[in-house]
XYZ file of C-alpha atoms in Angstrom:
374
model
C -68.155 -6.105 39.230
C -70.763 -8.754 40.077
C -73.466 -8.030 42.681
C -72.003 -10.806 44.877
C -68.584 -9.139 44.992
C -70.154 -5.760 45.768
C -72.079 -7.317 48.670
C -68.883 -8.907 49.964
C -67.061 -5.558 49.690
C -69.787 -3.862 51.670
C -69.804 -6.593 54.310
C -66.054 -6.350 54.845
C -66.165 -2.561 55.028
C -69.021 -2.579 57.530
C -67.217 -5.147 59.689
C -64.085 -2.979 59.842
C -66.160 0.113 60.614
C -68.092 -1.554 63.438
C -64.890 -2.957 64.991
C -63.238 0.458 64.869
C -66.254 2.108 66.471
C -66.173 -0.379 69.328
C -62.482 0.359 69.895
C -63.166 4.094 69.953
C -66.002 3.653 72.402
C -63.655 1.978 74.876
C -61.468 5.103 75.009
C -63.814 7.927 74.097
C -67.198 7.615 75.834
C -68.521 10.907 74.476
C -68.993 9.835 70.867
C -72.242 11.178 69.513
C -75.171 8.904 68.847
C -74.971 9.805 65.176
C -71.632 7.984 64.816
C -73.155 4.793 66.169
C -75.972 5.100 63.667
C -73.515 5.205 60.774
C -73.344 1.439 60.456
C -77.121 1.301 60.021
C -77.040 3.839 57.194
C -73.954 2.495 55.445
C -75.993 0.719 52.769
C -75.884 1.384 49.057
C -77.374 -0.059 45.969
C -75.491 -0.127 42.721
C -75.854 3.477 41.485
C -77.134 4.019 37.982
C -76.310 7.177 36.067
C -79.439 9.246 35.461
C -80.815 9.187 31.930
C -80.497 12.533 30.154
C -83.802 14.348 29.675
C -85.135 14.524 26.169
C -84.452 17.781 24.287
C -88.117 18.679 24.300
C -88.369 18.145 28.056
C -85.318 20.287 28.714
C -86.507 23.045 26.417
C -89.858 23.064 28.137
C -88.406 23.603 31.622
C -84.866 24.957 31.352
C -85.906 28.603 31.377
C -88.034 28.255 34.509
C -86.829 30.292 37.505
C -83.916 32.565 36.902
C -83.925 33.266 40.646
C -82.958 29.672 41.468
C -86.397 28.959 42.944
C -89.494 28.319 40.904
C -93.115 29.306 41.436
C -95.467 26.810 43.004
C -97.352 26.210 39.791
C -96.207 22.848 38.464
C -95.594 19.252 39.424
C -91.849 19.606 38.990
C -89.449 22.380 38.115
C -85.853 22.830 37.131
C -83.366 24.645 39.340
C -81.067 26.796 37.267
C -78.931 29.882 37.361
C -78.853 32.943 35.190
C -75.736 31.581 33.454
C -76.156 28.168 31.846
C -72.716 27.853 30.256
C -71.890 24.384 31.569
C -75.148 23.233 33.107
C -78.150 21.199 32.191
C -80.740 22.348 34.732
C -81.525 20.200 37.769
C -85.076 18.978 38.141
C -86.394 19.437 41.676
C -88.964 17.503 43.679
C -91.681 19.786 45.040
C -93.366 16.991 46.970
C -90.552 16.893 49.519
C -89.828 19.429 52.220
C -87.661 22.462 51.589
C -85.606 24.673 53.856
C -85.034 28.435 54.012
C -81.475 29.090 55.231
C -81.799 32.846 55.811
C -85.402 33.582 56.860
C -84.517 36.824 58.661
C -82.619 38.356 55.733
C -84.781 40.624 53.621
C -82.466 40.298 50.624
C -81.907 36.548 50.853
C -84.969 34.956 52.411
C -86.522 34.208 48.996
C -83.950 31.447 48.463
C -84.530 27.940 49.725
C -83.039 24.475 49.459
C -84.851 21.517 47.915
C -84.362 17.933 46.805
C -83.617 16.947 43.247
C -85.902 14.427 41.582
C -85.178 10.860 42.690
C -82.389 9.162 40.677
C -81.725 12.338 38.700
C -78.211 12.976 40.080
C -75.167 10.683 40.273
C -73.674 9.667 43.596
C -70.768 11.973 44.458
C -68.739 11.455 47.613
C -67.728 14.486 49.641
C -64.998 12.600 51.420
C -62.745 13.880 54.171
C -61.026 12.963 57.383
C -63.207 13.988 60.372
C -62.583 17.565 61.482
C -61.794 18.796 57.974
C -64.819 21.052 57.490
C -67.104 18.626 55.657
C -70.306 20.032 57.176
C -69.282 23.602 56.346
C -68.605 22.633 52.729
C -72.019 20.980 52.604
C -73.575 24.226 53.823
C -71.818 26.190 51.062
C -72.894 23.691 48.404
C -76.513 23.585 49.580
C -76.972 27.315 49.888
C -75.250 28.054 46.583
C -77.007 25.388 44.516
C -80.366 25.228 46.287
C -80.062 21.425 46.361
C -79.700 19.399 49.555
C -76.561 17.393 50.212
C -76.673 13.890 51.637
C -74.676 11.642 53.922
C -73.895 8.011 54.641
C -74.708 8.770 58.283
C -77.815 9.993 60.112
C -76.736 12.864 62.344
C -79.839 14.082 64.181
C -78.310 17.426 65.121
C -77.305 18.210 61.544
C -80.790 17.242 60.373
C -82.339 19.562 62.968
C -80.374 22.487 61.488
C -81.977 22.058 58.081
C -79.699 19.504 56.430
C -82.708 17.423 55.434
C -80.697 15.250 53.053
C -78.984 13.756 56.107
C -81.656 11.070 56.397
C -81.991 10.249 52.728
C -80.374 7.147 51.313
C -77.036 8.213 49.799
C -77.944 6.542 46.513
C -81.315 8.347 46.227
C -80.064 10.475 43.346
C -81.802 13.413 45.020
C -78.810 15.073 46.732
C -75.850 16.811 45.134
C -73.058 15.187 47.182
C -72.933 12.669 50.010
C -70.767 13.181 53.084
C -68.482 10.364 54.126
C -65.383 9.902 56.262
C -64.810 6.434 54.845
C -62.774 4.083 56.993
C -61.410 7.049 58.973
C -64.467 6.977 61.199
C -63.506 3.481 62.308
C -60.177 4.877 63.504
C -58.099 2.258 61.704
C -56.837 1.429 58.229
C -58.398 -1.708 56.719
C -55.912 -4.518 56.197
C -57.149 -5.679 52.806
C -56.747 -3.460 49.721
C -60.301 -4.258 48.659
C -61.592 -3.000 52.004
C -59.662 0.253 51.606
C -61.064 0.917 48.145
C -64.575 -0.456 48.707
C -66.162 2.959 49.089
C -64.330 4.334 46.051
C -65.964 1.539 44.073
C -69.391 2.203 45.570
C -69.199 5.814 44.416
C -67.786 4.730 41.055
C -64.741 6.884 41.811
C -66.753 10.110 41.669
C -65.718 12.374 44.524
C -64.672 15.689 45.968
C -61.713 14.965 48.238
C -61.583 17.606 50.966
C -58.150 17.943 52.555
C -57.264 20.009 55.598
C -53.966 20.485 57.390
C -53.937 17.275 59.492
C -52.626 19.132 62.530
C -55.773 21.234 62.675
C -58.033 18.408 61.533
C -56.877 16.317 64.494
C -57.508 19.177 66.922
C -60.955 19.770 65.439
C -61.817 16.070 65.560
C -60.731 15.853 69.205
C -62.962 18.827 70.009
C -65.880 17.146 68.221
C -65.447 13.868 70.082
C -65.592 15.590 73.476
C -67.581 18.751 72.693
C -69.856 18.010 69.748
C -70.162 20.124 66.610
C -69.556 23.502 68.256
C -67.993 22.673 71.620
C -64.453 22.065 72.840
C -62.579 19.262 74.512
C -61.049 20.010 77.919
C -57.412 21.049 77.738
C -56.311 17.872 79.502
C -57.525 15.860 76.482
C -54.587 17.266 74.502
C -51.858 15.740 76.608
C -50.990 12.380 78.105
C -50.764 8.864 76.702
C -54.270 8.829 75.243
C -53.558 12.007 73.233
C -50.187 10.617 72.106
C -51.877 7.444 70.882
C -54.732 9.367 69.269
C -52.392 11.522 67.159
C -50.029 8.708 66.195
C -52.804 6.356 65.124
C -55.046 8.828 63.326
C -52.201 10.519 61.466
C -51.709 7.245 59.597
C -55.448 6.997 59.001
C -55.423 10.565 57.588
C -52.640 9.632 55.183
C -54.211 6.379 54.022
C -57.650 7.886 53.468
C -56.163 10.640 51.304
C -53.904 8.193 49.454
C -56.797 5.847 48.714
C -58.909 8.511 47.034
C -55.977 10.181 45.271
C -54.599 6.967 43.810
C -57.768 4.996 43.040
C -60.011 7.540 41.358
C -59.783 8.598 37.745
C -60.975 11.721 35.975
C -64.291 12.062 37.816
C -62.790 13.462 41.028
C -61.323 16.737 42.260
C -59.294 17.981 45.214
C -60.502 20.754 47.510
C -58.184 22.293 50.091
C -59.990 23.616 53.155
C -57.464 26.454 53.556
C -57.997 27.640 49.974
C -61.740 27.686 50.539
C -61.327 29.757 53.698
C -59.136 32.340 51.979
C -61.101 32.608 48.711
C -64.545 30.993 49.048
C -65.920 32.565 45.866
C -63.255 31.064 43.626
C -63.429 27.589 45.111
C -67.213 27.387 45.429
C -67.297 28.104 41.704
C -64.903 25.224 41.105
C -67.086 22.871 43.137
C -70.196 23.798 41.169
C -68.362 23.526 37.879
C -67.410 19.969 38.821
C -71.013 19.204 39.802
C -72.257 20.875 36.588
C -74.646 23.090 38.523
C -74.826 26.724 37.453
C -74.198 29.599 39.827
C -76.825 32.239 40.381
C -74.783 35.340 41.165
C -77.191 37.043 43.564
C -77.674 33.826 45.469
C -73.895 33.440 45.719
C -73.645 36.933 47.179
C -76.125 35.866 49.880
C -73.987 32.815 50.642
C -70.913 34.994 51.073
C -72.793 37.308 53.447
C -73.726 34.283 55.579
C -70.673 32.154 54.897
C -70.069 30.659 58.349
C -73.096 28.383 58.542
C -74.698 26.977 61.713
C -71.770 24.906 63.034
C -68.833 27.292 63.263
C -66.958 26.953 66.548
C -66.658 30.255 68.420
C -63.303 31.564 69.533
C -62.309 30.233 72.925
C -59.603 30.171 75.561
C -58.306 27.027 73.886
C -56.538 29.187 71.288
C -54.574 30.958 74.025
C -53.722 27.610 75.591
C -52.341 26.287 72.295
C -50.317 29.455 71.712
C -48.529 28.979 75.015
C -48.201 25.212 74.713
C -47.815 23.302 71.457
C -50.162 20.312 71.815
C -48.006 18.261 69.440
C -44.818 16.561 70.608
C -41.602 16.464 68.602
C -42.452 12.899 67.612
C -45.861 14.080 66.398
C -44.283 16.834 64.325
C -41.902 14.415 62.648
C -44.696 12.015 61.784
C -47.205 14.644 60.637
C -44.688 16.595 58.540
C -43.634 13.362 56.842
C -47.154 12.251 55.898
C -48.047 15.765 54.727
C -45.112 15.706 52.318
C -45.964 12.168 51.169
C -49.544 13.116 50.359
C -48.361 16.275 48.627
C -46.159 14.168 46.339
C -49.187 12.034 45.480
C -51.139 15.168 44.581
C -48.326 16.348 42.318
C -48.174 12.991 40.556
C -51.915 13.150 40.022
C -51.666 16.675 38.609
C -53.817 18.147 41.373
C -53.180 21.326 43.340
C -50.444 20.980 45.900
C -51.025 21.597 49.570
C -51.011 25.266 50.639
C -48.081 24.901 53.039
C -47.972 28.655 53.630
C -51.411 28.379 55.251
C -50.590 25.366 57.435
C -50.310 25.990 61.153
C -47.810 23.774 63.065
C -46.240 22.389 59.861
C -42.431 22.634 60.110
C -42.901 24.202 63.532
C -44.700 27.319 62.296
C -47.403 28.989 64.399
C -48.978 30.698 61.389
C -52.739 30.329 61.027
C -54.861 30.764 57.867
C -56.592 33.734 59.520
C -53.219 35.488 59.734
C -52.932 35.884 55.961
């Protein structure tokens, strides 16, 4: 694709995003400042795959640090695990800041998170509908690999919690994955096919598509819009005409975002179900790292599992009791959501990807079962 067409794609996508943000602001005044900053950070250059290191260079550094962090005795090091079955080690950049996720843990405080060398990693979208657990997955990836994740946004709160890749350009080649909600953040589906697939093209189709039960994703997103990363929306925000419109409109956005990435990527993409990750984090973190071709250091992984929640887990609240006594979704909502869930599941089957874990879906087909009940 010519540079001119890429620029036009980006312009159209940014226009749709800005328009959607303005519409949201008219109805939801509590949007965080970080969402408004998204349009300023939504800039990419044409990503170039990193050149493979020469055999002599790899042999010189590949054995450095079997504890996933290297001594401060060289200009650059390679981050590696004790098992190198499918990995070529990742070169890190010591000149940039690092972060210690568990400073108070005697067993785990020796591990820290760093940046990879500039342009050494390919762009990889971690794409999801808002409220699907994207930040939690980033935490698991960062703490397991020791490499920062990135974002197409600039969330100041996330940055303040140690996600230092939040302010790096998403095409820096120095972060393992880059968070995006695509056109879902605009709250509307682009009209033109090229606008819908623009971000797929920008990432060259390389992605981890994170899917969560849309019922719970919508509830989580509503809580975020009115309560931030760890707060809750008032109960009255889950009833009335505004709530009805919110669910009806964003259910279609959820479907179209999933469909776009399922149907327009090729072999360099995988599906990750939030519910599977919750039930068996070890198994699915391994799958993520296998896709990224980053080796797992077993002791480091055990530290991740001991601190699996991360800094943005919402605490239990009275909202759960409220939802148990009153289903926040109308019959019309259930019909629409159940239909799009089944449509997306058929797309996954056609693609040969794992089907949706219906048995873990709360509200689907009228069930009140929650993943924590398994």
